[in-house]
Amino acid sequence: MSTEHSDGPPRSAPRTLADDLRARDDAALAELLRTRPDLLSPVPGDLTQLATRAGTRASVVRAVERLDRFALQTAEALAVAPDPSPYATLASLLTGDDGDGGEDAETRAAVAERLPDALAALRAQALLWGGGDRLRLVRTARELLAPGPSAPSPTGLGPTLAEATSGMSPGRLQEVLAAVGLPGTHDPVSALTALTGLFADRARLTALLAQSPPGAREMLERLLWGPPYGTIGSAEPSPPVAWLLERCLLVRSGPGTVVLPRETALSLRSGRAHRHLEPVPPALEVRRAHPVATADATASGQAFTALTTVEELLARWEEEPPPVLRAGGLGVRELKRTATALDLPEPTAAFWIELAYAAGLLASDGAADEAYAPTPAADEWLRLTPEQRWTRLATAWLAGTRVAGLAGGRDAKGRSLSTLGPGLDRGLAPDVRLRTLRLLAGHVEAGTAPTRESVLARLGWEAPLRGGAPRTDREEGDGEPALRDRIASWSLDEAELLGLTGRGALASYARPLLPEPDDAAQRAAAAGESASRTGKRKPGAQSRAAAPAPAGDPDEAAARLAPLLPEPLDHVLLQADLTAVAPGPLKRPLADVLGTLADVESKGGATVYRFTPDSVRRALDAGRSAADVHAFLAAHSTTPVPQPLSYLVDDVARRHGRVRVGAASSYVRCDDDQVLAEILADRRAAELRPRLLAPTVLASPLPPDRLLTRLREMGYAPAAETEEGDVLIARAEAHRTPPRAAPDPVPDGPPVPDPALLAGAVRAIRAGDHAAAAAPPDAARKAKATRNAAPPGGGLPRTTSADTLATMQTAALTGTAVWFGYVNADGAASQRVIAPVRVEGGFVTGYDHTADEIRTYPLHRITGAAEVEEG
C-alpha cells in the first residue's frame, strides 16, 4: 500500500506550489492540465505562471467541484488543520481519538486504506502540495473551505480560539485564566496558548464542564456540529451562557451572537472534523436481476419502439408543422396535440421532440410564419439501417445538454420553460448521464437493475458539489443537490425509453457507447469500491489515472444491436373489416405507402391499419390511381384482397376528381352539372358562399385549401388542380426546412485537450521555465528574438507544399521546432517558430514561440518551412 507520508528517500521540501510542480514529471503535469483544462487558456509561460493560475478562485472552485466526497472531506479537514499539517494530524481529524466518540474500526481501516489515494487526487489537481509531514492545502482552497461568519465551514467548525478572541483585551484574558483555574500571565500569547491547551485536552475540558451549571452542556451541544454561531439576543445572557462566556468556551462574535471555538468543538467531538465520514462509496443496491438475454431483448424492443416513435413524429410534423412561439419553443397546445397523436404522456412526447431536435432531425424552417419541421438530415436518417438510426439518437442524447424534463417548469426569473425553447440547456447533463450509465455498466453484474435511490446516492458521493450544494453534516440528507438528482432520475427513465436499458439493467449493446471514465474522482471511486470488496487496494490504481479515456464506439454498438432487432417485413394481412395487420416492422417503402393509404388504429407487437374513404382519397391525392392501389394491395398481402376493400377503393376513385378546385379566389369545376346543383342546394354550403358562373363552374371567396377541406367534410372527393387544369398532386414529404445543423451542446467549462496538445503544452511550459531559470528576462527575450530572426539572406523561406507538409509532420513526431514563413489573409508576411503537435485537415497546430501560445495555421498560407538548428 502506498503511503502519502512515506515518500521514499529524503528530498528537499518544496517551498511553493511552483517548486512542487517543478518536481513532477511530464505525465503528472499533463494529467493536471487534462483534469483542469482552464489552466491552458492561454498556455502558461512557465511553471510559476501555472502555479499562480492554479491558485485563482474560479479555477480552484471548478477543481473542488470535481472531487469525490472523501477527497472533499480530506480537503475540508486540511482547511481546519494546522498549516502545514502532518499526516498523522490529518488522519486524527478524520477518524477522531481512539476510544469512545471516534470512528469504528472498520471506518478507521477504510480511512487508512483510502487516505493516500485522496491525498494523491488532491495533489494531482494541484490543490495540495508539500511533503507527507508538511501537507499544505492551496491557500485559495483553504479560504474556500475554512470557517467564517458569512460562510461556515462544511465541517461545522468555527474559528480558532486565537481568531475568535483577536480583539479581546489582556485584562479580559486574565479574568478568563482565573475563571478556568490557570495561572495568570501578562503575555496575551502565553495566555492564549494556555487556554488552547486546556480546551484541546479532552480530559481537562471534561473536568471543567463537570463544574458547569445545568443547561451549559446542552448549549454547547446545539452548536457542536454546526453552524458554530448562535444568537443570545441583546438582553442579559442566561446563567449557563454567562458561565460559558466567562470561560471563553463561547466567545462573543458580534452584538447578540456567540461562536464556539474550534478547539472546544474538536474536543467535544472526540477530535473528529466530520460527523459522517464516507471514505468508501456507497454500494449499489440491487432491485432485481434478470438474465442478460432478457434485459437485452426488452431493451432492443424499446429501441425499436423509439425508432418508430421518432419516425411517426417526423411524419406528423412534415404534414402539419407546428408554429414557433414568439418567445421561441413549442406551445402547450401543440405539445398536447402531438402527445395525443403519438398516444404518449406530454412529458414523454416532450422528450422525443427534444431528442429529435438534438439529433438535427427537427428545426425551425425560418419562414415568415415560422414553424418546426423535419430537416433534410431527417431524410438521410430515414435511409440508414435501424441500428444506425438508433445509435444516432443514442449518441445525440448522451452528448446533448438540453434537458427535456425541465420543460413546463420555470427558470430562476419565474419565466416558463417550453419544449424546444430557450433555457433548457444544462452543461451538467452529459456528465450526469454518462456517470449514471457507467454505474450500471461497471458496478453491478450484467442484467442487474440497481435501485434508483442507491444510484443517486452513489452519484452524490462521486461529485457532491456538481449540480448543487453538498450535503451538510448536521442532518442526514440535508441539502442534497436537486438539479443533479433530477437529471440523474430523468436519465434513468430516458435510458429506458431509448432502449439503452431494459428492465433497469444496461443492455450489452449499449456498453460500447460509454467511454471509460476520464475523471480522476470516478477512477478513484472505482478503485475504492474494489478495495472495499477485496480488502486491498489495486496496485497501480494511481498510474492508470493518467491514461486517456477512449471514446465510445457507435459502430460496435450498432453491430451488437442489429441481430436483436426484428427483421422488417414486406407483407401485411388484409382483413374483411377494412383493416390490415402488420405482424412486425415493415420495410421502409411499404410503411410509407401504407401510412398514406390507411390510418394507424393501434400499435404494439403488431400494428393495425384501417382503410377509410379519407385515407384512400389521401393516396389518390398523392398521385396514385385505383389500379396502382389494387396492385399494391395484391403484391403486399399474404391473404386475398377482401371484396369490401376493393369496393371501397373503386368507389372513392370513381368520385375522386369529379369536382375540381382552383384559385379564383377559388372556383369549383365539375363536368356533371347535377353535382354542382347539389352543392348549391346543400345548406352546409352556405359558408362557402357559392356562385354559379357557368353550368359546370362555381366560384367561392374562400381560399382553395379551406374550400377543399369543407367539401371533403360534406362528403365529396374534390381534387385540387393547377392553372392548366391538371390534378395537383399533394405529397406529404414536401415540407422541409432549409439545411440545418444539430444544436451545439452548451459546454460545461473548457473542452478536454487531446494528448498531442497536452504534450506540446507541457514541452512549452518546461521550455519557458528552463529559459526563465537559465537567463535573466532581458537575455531570454534577446535569445528568443535571435531565434526567430530571418536568415542572413533575408526573405521568407521557400519550399514546395509537399516538403512543407513533410517537414511539419516530421517535427510533430520528433518534437523539434520549425521555422516557417506565413502570409495572413491581409497579405502581410511574417516569420514564425512553432513546435508542431498535430498536422491534419490542412492545418498545423502547435506552440508558437513567437506568440507564446498554442496556435493553428492553415498549411496553404505557409510559404516554406525548415527545422530549427539546436544550439
PDB file of N, CA, C and O in Angstrom, residues 793-823:
ATOM      1  N   GLY A 793      20.229  35.763 -45.650  1.00  0.00           N
ATOM      2  CA  GLY A 793      19.802  36.155 -46.979  1.00  0.00           C
ATOM      3  C   GLY A 793      18.543  36.987 -46.976  1.00  0.00           C
ATOM      4  O   GLY A 793      18.199  37.613 -47.975  1.00  0.00           O
ATOM      5  N   GLY A 794      17.771  36.998 -45.855  1.00  0.00           N
ATOM      6  CA  GLY A 794      16.531  37.753 -45.782  1.00  0.00           C
ATOM      7  C   GLY A 794      15.422  37.044 -46.534  1.00  0.00           C
ATOM      8  O   GLY A 794      15.608  36.071 -47.241  1.00  0.00           O
ATOM      9  N   GLY A 795      14.178  37.553 -46.381  1.00  0.00           N
ATOM     10  CA  GLY A 795      13.030  36.988 -47.072  1.00  0.00           C
ATOM     11  C   GLY A 795      12.464  35.772 -46.368  1.00  0.00           C
ATOM     12  O   GLY A 795      13.021  35.267 -45.385  1.00  0.00           O
ATOM     13  N   LEU A 796      11.333  35.307 -46.889  1.00  0.00           N
ATOM     14  CA  LEU A 796      10.658  34.161 -46.302  1.00  0.00           C
ATOM     15  C   LEU A 796      11.235  32.864 -46.839  1.00  0.00           C
ATOM     16  O   LEU A 796      11.693  32.803 -47.987  1.00  0.00           O
ATOM     17  N   PRO A 797      11.256  31.805 -46.031  1.00  0.00           N
ATOM     18  CA  PRO A 797      11.720  30.513 -46.541  1.00  0.00           C
ATOM     19  C   PRO A 797      10.776  30.003 -47.629  1.00  0.00           C
ATOM     20  O   PRO A 797       9.569  30.244 -47.584  1.00  0.00           O
ATOM     21  N   ARG A 798      11.343  29.291 -48.609  1.00  0.00           N
ATOM     22  CA  ARG A 798      10.535  28.799 -49.720  1.00  0.00           C
ATOM     23  C   ARG A 798      10.751  27.302 -49.866  1.00  0.00           C
ATOM     24  O   ARG A 798      11.881  26.834 -50.052  1.00  0.00           O
ATOM     25  N   THR A 799       9.656  26.542 -49.752  1.00  0.00           N
ATOM     26  CA  THR A 799       9.678  25.105 -50.025  1.00  0.00           C
ATOM     27  C   THR A 799       8.370  24.741 -50.710  1.00  0.00           C
ATOM     28  O   THR A 799       7.390  25.485 -50.650  1.00  0.00           O
ATOM     29  N   THR A 800       8.356  23.586 -51.373  1.00  0.00           N
ATOM     30  CA  THR A 800       7.129  23.134 -52.016  1.00  0.00           C
ATOM     31  C   THR A 800       6.108  22.726 -50.953  1.00  0.00           C
ATOM     32  O   THR A 800       6.451  22.493 -49.788  1.00  0.00           O
ATOM     33  N   SER A 801       4.851  22.609 -51.377  1.00  0.00           N
ATOM     34  CA  SER A 801       3.797  22.212 -50.448  1.00  0.00           C
ATOM     35  C   SER A 801       4.070  20.840 -49.854  1.00  0.00           C
ATOM     36  O   SER A 801       3.866  20.605 -48.661  1.00  0.00           O
ATOM     37  N   ALA A 802       4.566  19.923 -50.686  1.00  0.00           N
ATOM     38  CA  ALA A 802       4.859  18.568 -50.197  1.00  0.00           C
ATOM     39  C   ALA A 802       5.982  18.599 -49.177  1.00  0.00           C
ATOM     40  O   ALA A 802       5.918  17.910 -48.136  1.00  0.00           O
ATOM     41  N   ASP A 803       7.027  19.396 -49.444  1.00  0.00           N
ATOM     42  CA  ASP A 803       8.137  19.483 -48.495  1.00  0.00           C
ATOM     43  C   ASP A 803       7.692  20.140 -47.189  1.00  0.00           C
ATOM     44  O   ASP A 803       8.120  19.738 -46.096  1.00  0.00           O
ATOM     45  N   THR A 804       6.855  21.175 -47.296  1.00  0.00           N
ATOM     46  CA  THR A 804       6.352  21.833 -46.083  1.00  0.00           C
ATOM     47  C   THR A 804       5.563  20.847 -45.231  1.00  0.00           C
ATOM     48  O   THR A 804       5.754  20.771 -44.005  1.00  0.00           O
ATOM     49  N   LEU A 805       4.678  20.074 -45.870  1.00  0.00           N
ATOM     50  CA  LEU A 805       3.887  19.092 -45.129  1.00  0.00           C
ATOM     51  C   LEU A 805       4.784  18.049 -44.488  1.00  0.00           C
ATOM     52  O   LEU A 805       4.598  17.684 -43.314  1.00  0.00           O
ATOM     53  N   ALA A 806       5.774  17.555 -45.212  1.00  0.00           N
ATOM     54  CA  ALA A 806       6.683  16.536 -44.666  1.00  0.00           C
ATOM     55  C   ALA A 806       7.478  17.085 -43.493  1.00  0.00           C
ATOM     56  O   ALA A 806       7.677  16.397 -42.479  1.00  0.00           O
ATOM     57  N   THR A 807       7.918  18.338 -43.603  1.00  0.00           N
ATOM     58  CA  THR A 807       8.689  18.946 -42.512  1.00  0.00           C
ATOM     59  C   THR A 807       7.836  19.078 -41.257  1.00  0.00           C
ATOM     60  O   THR A 807       8.293  18.777 -40.142  1.00  0.00           O
ATOM     61  N   MET A 808       6.604  19.532 -41.420  1.00  0.00           N
ATOM     62  CA  MET A 808       5.712  19.693 -40.269  1.00  0.00           C
ATOM     63  C   MET A 808       5.394  18.348 -39.623  1.00  0.00           C
ATOM     64  O   MET A 808       5.382  18.206 -38.392  1.00  0.00           O
ATOM     65  N   GLN A 809       5.116  17.332 -40.427  1.00  0.00           N
ATOM     66  CA  GLN A 809       4.790  16.007 -39.879  1.00  0.00           C
ATOM     67  C   GLN A 809       5.982  15.416 -39.141  1.00  0.00           C
ATOM     68  O   GLN A 809       5.823  14.815 -38.063  1.00  0.00           O
ATOM     69  N   THR A 810       7.193  15.580 -39.704  1.00  0.00           N
ATOM     70  CA  THR A 810       8.397  15.068 -39.032  1.00  0.00           C
ATOM     71  C   THR A 810       8.621  15.779 -37.704  1.00  0.00           C
ATOM     72  O   THR A 810       8.947  15.156 -36.682  1.00  0.00           O
ATOM     73  N   ALA A 811       8.433  17.099 -37.693  1.00  0.00           N
ATOM     74  CA  ALA A 811       8.626  17.859 -36.455  1.00  0.00           C
ATOM     75  C   ALA A 811       7.609  17.471 -35.397  1.00  0.00           C
ATOM     76  O   ALA A 811       7.922  17.423 -34.202  1.00  0.00           O
ATOM     77  N   ALA A 812       6.375  17.173 -35.816  1.00  0.00           N
ATOM     78  CA  ALA A 812       5.355  16.760 -34.850  1.00  0.00           C
ATOM     79  C   ALA A 812       5.717  15.426 -34.213  1.00  0.00           C
ATOM     80  O   ALA A 812       5.419  15.186 -33.034  1.00  0.00           O
ATOM     81  N   LEU A 813       6.364  14.550 -35.004  1.00  0.00           N
ATOM     82  CA  LEU A 813       6.757  13.246 -34.468  1.00  0.00           C
ATOM     83  C   LEU A 813       7.985  13.338 -33.575  1.00  0.00           C
ATOM     84  O   LEU A 813       8.085  12.629 -32.564  1.00  0.00           O
ATOM     85  N   THR A 814       8.939  14.189 -33.932  1.00  0.00           N
ATOM     86  CA  THR A 814      10.199  14.259 -33.186  1.00  0.00           C
ATOM     87  C   THR A 814      10.195  15.305 -32.090  1.00  0.00           C
ATOM     88  O   THR A 814      11.078  15.312 -31.236  1.00  0.00           O
ATOM     89  N   GLY A 815       9.204  16.212 -32.111  1.00  0.00           N
ATOM     90  CA  GLY A 815       9.138  17.245 -31.081  1.00  0.00           C
ATOM     91  C   GLY A 815      10.084  18.403 -31.315  1.00  0.00           C
ATOM     92  O   GLY A 815      10.369  19.165 -30.382  1.00  0.00           O
ATOM     93  N   THR A 816      10.591  18.569 -32.520  1.00  0.00           N
ATOM     94  CA  THR A 816      11.502  19.674 -32.818  1.00  0.00           C
ATOM     95  C   THR A 816      10.727  20.902 -33.261  1.00  0.00           C
ATOM     96  O   THR A 816       9.569  20.811 -33.660  1.00  0.00           O
ATOM     97  N   ALA A 817      11.400  22.058 -33.205  1.00  0.00           N
ATOM     98  CA  ALA A 817      10.782  23.313 -33.621  1.00  0.00           C
ATOM     99  C   ALA A 817      11.009  23.538 -35.108  1.00  0.00           C
ATOM    100  O   ALA A 817      11.969  23.042 -35.703  1.00  0.00           O
ATOM    101  N   VAL A 818      10.098  24.296 -35.719  1.00  0.00           N
ATOM    102  CA  VAL A 818      10.147  24.570 -37.152  1.00  0.00           C
ATOM    103  C   VAL A 818      10.067  26.074 -37.363  1.00  0.00           C
ATOM    104  O   VAL A 818       9.259  26.765 -36.728  1.00  0.00           O
ATOM    105  N   TRP A 819      10.910  26.572 -38.269  1.00  0.00           N
ATOM    106  CA  TRP A 819      10.873  27.981 -38.664  1.00  0.00           C
ATOM    107  C   TRP A 819      10.179  28.064 -40.012  1.00  0.00           C
ATOM    108  O   TRP A 819      10.504  27.301 -40.929  1.00  0.00           O
ATOM    109  N   PHE A 820       9.166  28.936 -40.164  1.00  0.00           N
ATOM    110  CA  PHE A 820       8.428  28.990 -41.422  1.00  0.00           C
ATOM    111  C   PHE A 820       7.981  30.416 -41.715  1.00  0.00           C
ATOM    112  O   PHE A 820       7.898  31.276 -40.826  1.00  0.00           O
ATOM    113  N   GLY A 821       7.698  30.650 -42.996  1.00  0.00           N
ATOM    114  CA  GLY A 821       7.142  31.921 -43.436  1.00  0.00           C
ATOM    115  C   GLY A 821       5.638  31.799 -43.553  1.00  0.00           C
ATOM    116  O   GLY A 821       5.107  30.752 -43.959  1.00  0.00           O
ATOM    117  N   TYR A 822       4.937  32.873 -43.227  1.00  0.00           N
ATOM    118  CA  TYR A 822       3.474  32.827 -43.192  1.00  0.00           C
ATOM    119  C   TYR A 822       2.912  34.120 -43.774  1.00  0.00           C
ATOM    120  O   TYR A 822       3.396  35.219 -43.468  1.00  0.00           O
ATOM    121  N   VAL A 823       1.886  33.997 -44.615  1.00  0.00           N
ATOM    122  CA  VAL A 823       1.189  35.144 -45.195  1.00  0.00           C
ATOM    123  C   VAL A 823      -0.257  35.082 -44.742  1.00  0.00           C
ATOM    124  O   VAL A 823      -0.966  34.101 -45.038  1.00  0.00           O
TER     125      VAL A 823
END
